Coordinates of C-alpha atoms in Angstrom, one line a residue:
M2 CA 125.8 84.4 82.9
L3 CA 124.0 81.0 83.8
G4 CA 120.3 81.0 82.4
G5 CA 117.6 79.3 83.7
G6 CA 116.3 76.0 84.0
Q7 CA 119.8 74.3 84.6
P8 CA 120.1 70.6 86.0
D9 CA 120.6 70.5 89.7
T10 CA 124.2 69.2 88.8
T11 CA 125.5 72.6 86.9
L12 CA 123.7 74.4 89.9
V13 CA 126.1 73.4 92.8
R14 CA 129.0 73.9 89.8
A15 CA 128.3 77.3 89.3
A16 CA 127.2 78.2 93.6
A17 CA 130.4 76.5 94.1
A18 CA 132.3 78.9 91.7
N19 CA 130.3 81.5 93.3
Q20 CA 131.8 80.4 96.5
T21 CA 135.2 79.9 95.4
A22 CA 135.1 83.3 94.4
W23 CA 133.3 85.0 97.6
L24 CA 136.5 83.4 99.2
A25 CA 138.9 84.6 96.6
R26 CA 138.2 88.1 97.2
I27 CA 137.5 88.2 100.9
A28 CA 141.1 86.6 101.1
E29 CA 142.6 89.7 98.6
A30 CA 140.5 92.4 100.7
A31 CA 142.2 91.4 103.8
G32 CA 145.6 91.3 101.6
G33 CA 145.7 87.9 101.7
T34 CA 147.2 85.9 98.5
V35 CA 145.2 83.5 96.3
H36 CA 146.7 80.4 94.2
R37 CA 144.6 79.8 91.2
E38 CA 146.0 76.2 89.8
R39 CA 144.5 73.4 87.7
G40 CA 141.4 71.7 90.0
V41 CA 142.0 74.1 92.8
T42 CA 141.6 77.5 94.5
W43 CA 143.4 78.0 97.6
M44 CA 144.1 81.4 99.3
V45 CA 145.8 82.3 102.7
S46 CA 145.0 85.8 104.1
R47 CA 144.2 87.3 108.5
A48 CA 140.0 86.2 107.5
G49 CA 142.0 82.4 107.2
A50 CA 143.0 80.3 104.7
V51 CA 140.7 77.7 102.7
L52 CA 141.3 75.3 100.0
A53 CA 138.2 75.6 97.7
F54 CA 136.9 72.9 96.1
P55 CA 139.8 70.5 95.1
R56 CA 139.3 68.0 91.6
L57 CA 142.6 66.6 92.0
S58 CA 144.2 63.4 92.3
S59 CA 145.5 61.9 95.4
R60 CA 149.2 62.3 94.4
R61 CA 148.4 66.1 93.6
L62 CA 147.0 66.4 97.1
A63 CA 149.5 64.6 99.2
V64 CA 152.4 67.6 97.4
L65 CA 149.7 71.0 97.6
L66 CA 148.7 70.0 101.2
P67 CA 151.6 70.6 102.5
D68 CA 152.5 74.1 101.1
F69 CA 148.7 75.1 101.9
L70 CA 149.3 73.9 105.5
A71 CA 152.8 75.9 105.7
A72 CA 151.0 78.9 103.9
A73 CA 148.8 78.6 106.5
G74 CA 150.7 78.6 109.8
S75 CA 148.4 79.2 113.1
A76 CA 145.5 80.4 111.1
E77 CA 142.4 78.9 111.0
A78 CA 142.1 76.6 107.8
S79 CA 139.3 74.8 106.3
C80 CA 138.4 72.9 102.8
W81 CA 135.3 72.4 101.0
S82 CA 134.5 69.6 98.8
L83 CA 131.9 68.9 96.2
L84 CA 130.6 65.2 96.8
P85 CA 131.7 62.9 96.2
T86 CA 135.0 64.1 96.5
E87 CA 137.4 64.3 94.0
P88 CA 140.3 62.5 95.4
E89 CA 138.5 59.8 96.9
D90 CA 140.7 59.7 99.7
L91 CA 140.1 63.2 100.6
D92 CA 138.8 63.0 104.1
L93 CA 141.7 60.4 105.4
R94 CA 144.4 62.5 104.0
L95 CA 142.5 65.8 105.8
R96 CA 141.8 64.0 108.7
E97 CA 145.8 62.8 108.9
A98 CA 146.4 66.7 108.6
G99 CA 144.6 67.3 111.8
F100 CA 141.0 68.4 110.6
R101 CA 138.1 67.8 111.8
D102 CA 135.0 66.9 110.0
G103 CA 132.5 70.3 109.6
W104 CA 129.8 71.6 108.3
Q105 CA 127.3 70.5 105.4
A106 CA 126.6 73.0 102.7
H107 CA 123.3 72.9 101.7
W108 CA 122.4 75.0 98.3
M109 CA 119.4 76.0 97.3
A110 CA 118.6 77.9 94.0
R111 CA 116.0 79.9 92.2
T112 CA 115.8 81.6 88.5
I113 CA 115.0 85.8 89.1
E114 CA 113.7 86.6 86.1
D115 CA 110.2 86.0 87.7
V116 CA 111.1 88.2 90.6
E117 CA 107.7 89.9 91.2
G118 CA 107.5 93.5 93.8
D119 CA 109.2 93.6 96.5
P120 CA 107.2 92.7 99.3
A121 CA 106.4 95.8 102.1
A122 CA 108.1 95.3 105.4
P123 CA 106.2 98.5 107.4
G124 CA 108.2 100.7 109.0
V125 CA 111.1 100.3 107.6
S126 CA 113.8 101.4 104.0
I127 CA 115.7 98.8 102.2
A128 CA 118.7 100.1 99.7
V129 CA 122.0 99.3 99.0
A130 CA 124.5 100.5 101.7
E131 CA 127.9 103.1 100.2
G132 CA 131.1 104.1 102.0
D133 CA 131.2 103.6 105.5
W134 CA 129.2 101.4 107.8
S135 CA 129.0 101.4 111.3
V136 CA 129.1 98.2 112.7
T137 CA 126.4 96.9 114.2
K138 CA 125.1 93.9 116.8
L139 CA 123.3 92.0 113.4
P140 CA 124.7 88.3 112.3
W141 CA 127.9 88.6 110.5
D142 CA 128.7 91.9 111.4
E143 CA 131.8 92.3 113.2
A144 CA 134.8 95.1 113.0
G145 CA 137.0 92.9 110.9
I146 CA 133.9 91.4 108.5
A147 CA 132.9 94.8 107.7
S148 CA 136.2 96.6 106.9
V149 CA 136.5 93.5 104.1
R150 CA 133.1 94.2 102.9
T151 CA 133.4 97.7 102.2
R152 CA 136.5 97.4 100.1
L153 CA 134.7 94.4 98.5
A154 CA 131.9 96.8 97.8
S155 CA 133.9 99.8 96.5
A156 CA 135.8 97.7 94.0
R157 CA 135.4 98.1 90.3
P158 CA 134.1 96.4 88.2
R159 CA 131.6 96.3 91.1
R160 CA 130.8 92.6 91.9
V161 CA 129.6 93.1 95.5
W162 CA 126.6 95.1 97.1
H163 CA 126.1 95.1 100.6
V164 CA 122.2 95.3 100.8
A165 CA 120.3 96.6 104.1
V166 CA 117.3 97.1 106.3
W167 CA 117.0 100.1 108.0
R168 CA 113.7 101.1 110.6
D169 CA 114.6 104.7 111.3
D170 CA 118.6 105.4 111.7
E171 CA 118.8 101.8 113.0
A172 CA 120.3 98.9 111.0
V173 CA 118.4 95.9 111.4
G174 CA 118.9 93.4 109.0
H175 CA 121.8 93.0 106.0
A176 CA 123.2 91.0 103.2
T177 CA 125.7 90.4 100.8
L178 CA 125.4 89.9 96.9
N179 CA 128.4 88.3 95.6
V180 CA 128.0 88.3 91.8
T181 CA 130.0 85.7 89.4
T182 CA 130.3 86.0 85.2
G183 CA 130.5 83.7 82.6
R184 CA 129.5 80.2 81.9
L185 CA 128.5 79.1 85.4
G186 CA 127.8 83.4 86.6
V187 CA 125.5 83.5 89.5
A188 CA 123.8 85.7 91.7
G189 CA 125.5 84.1 95.2
I190 CA 123.4 85.3 98.6
Y191 CA 126.1 85.4 101.8
D192 CA 125.9 86.4 105.7
M193 CA 122.0 87.1 105.8
G194 CA 121.1 88.7 109.0
V195 CA 118.1 90.2 111.1
A196 CA 117.9 91.2 114.2
S197 CA 116.7 89.2 117.0
H198 CA 113.9 91.5 117.9
E199 CA 112.7 92.5 114.4
R200 CA 112.2 89.0 113.5
R201 CA 109.0 87.5 112.1
R202 CA 108.0 91.1 110.5
G203 CA 108.5 90.6 107.0
I204 CA 112.0 92.0 107.0
G205 CA 114.2 88.6 105.6
T206 CA 111.3 88.4 103.1
A207 CA 111.6 91.9 102.0
L208 CA 115.6 92.0 102.4
T209 CA 116.0 88.5 99.9
H210 CA 113.0 89.9 97.4
A211 CA 115.5 93.4 96.9
V212 CA 118.9 91.3 96.8
L213 CA 117.1 89.5 94.1
A214 CA 116.4 92.7 92.2
R215 CA 119.7 94.2 92.5
A216 CA 121.1 91.0 91.2
R217 CA 118.8 90.8 88.3
G218 CA 119.8 94.3 87.6
A219 CA 123.2 92.9 87.2
G220 CA 122.5 90.8 84.7
C221 CA 121.9 87.6 87.1
A222 CA 118.9 85.0 85.8
V223 CA 120.0 83.1 88.5
A224 CA 120.4 82.9 92.8
T225 CA 122.2 80.9 94.6
L226 CA 122.9 80.6 98.9
N227 CA 124.1 78.6 101.4
A228 CA 121.0 77.9 103.8
T229 CA 121.3 77.3 107.3
A230 CA 118.6 74.8 108.9
D231 CA 116.7 78.1 110.2
G232 CA 116.6 80.0 107.1
E233 CA 115.5 76.8 104.9
H234 CA 111.7 77.2 105.1
L235 CA 112.0 80.9 104.4
Y236 CA 113.8 80.3 101.1
R237 CA 111.9 77.7 99.7
K238 CA 108.6 79.9 100.6
L239 CA 110.5 82.6 98.4
G240 CA 111.1 80.3 95.8
F241 CA 114.1 78.6 96.1
R242 CA 115.0 74.8 95.9
S243 CA 117.7 72.1 97.0
V244 CA 119.8 71.5 94.5
G245 CA 122.4 70.0 96.4
F246 CA 125.4 69.6 99.4
A247 CA 129.1 70.3 99.7
Q248 CA 131.5 69.0 102.6
T249 CA 133.6 71.4 104.8
W250 CA 136.4 70.4 107.2
W251 CA 138.2 72.3 109.3
R252 CA 141.6 72.3 111.4

C-alpha cells in the first residue's frame, strides 16, 4: 500500500491506477471484458467502453484505437488520460475518431492515519450496506449501477464497500470505497451522493469519515477522490488537497 507523505505526481499515478481498477471491476461485474496491455487498459461492457490512461507511442495508438472502437460498437466510449498526454497527439487522434473533449478529473488526496472519530450527524445511522439494495432516488443509484455495485461488494477477496446513511428506514446518502493494493495501492472514494432534502446537515462529512474509517480498516494509508466543483470545498475542509488533473474525451 502507498504510505503517507507522497509527492503529488505519485498520488496522481495512484489515483489513476485506482480509477483504472474501478472501471475494470465495473466492466467485469457488468459481464464485459477487460484487456490489459503494456501501456494501457481498455474495457468494454454494457456499462460502456473505456480506454484508460494510455501511455503509448502514436504508432501503437493508431493500431489499438480501431480495435477499441470496433469492440465498443454503438456503446458510449471514453478515454481518460494523465497530463501531459502520451502520445502527445492523443487529442488529435481521438478527435479524428469522433471523440469530443470531456471534463477534467480533479484528483484530491489525504492521508488517513490521522482521521479522528466520526463526527455526529444527528438522527441518522451509517453502516456498510450488505446484501440486496433497493434502488433509491439518490445520486449515482439506478438499477444498472446498483446491481453492478452489489456484485462488486460480494466479490472475494473484498475490494469494494458500499457505505450508506439511513434516517429511520430511508437511505439518505451513500458512497462507494474501492481499494487497490500493491505499490500504488490507495482507497478510492466514488459515487458519493446525499439526498437533496438532507444536505447541509453534516451527512456528507459524517459519510466521508465513515468511508475513511473503513479504508483504514482495509489497511489503506491514503485516500483519493475525483472532486466535483460543488464538493471541492467540503473535501478541503475534511483534509483533502488538490494533487492534479486528468483529461477525458467522449464519443
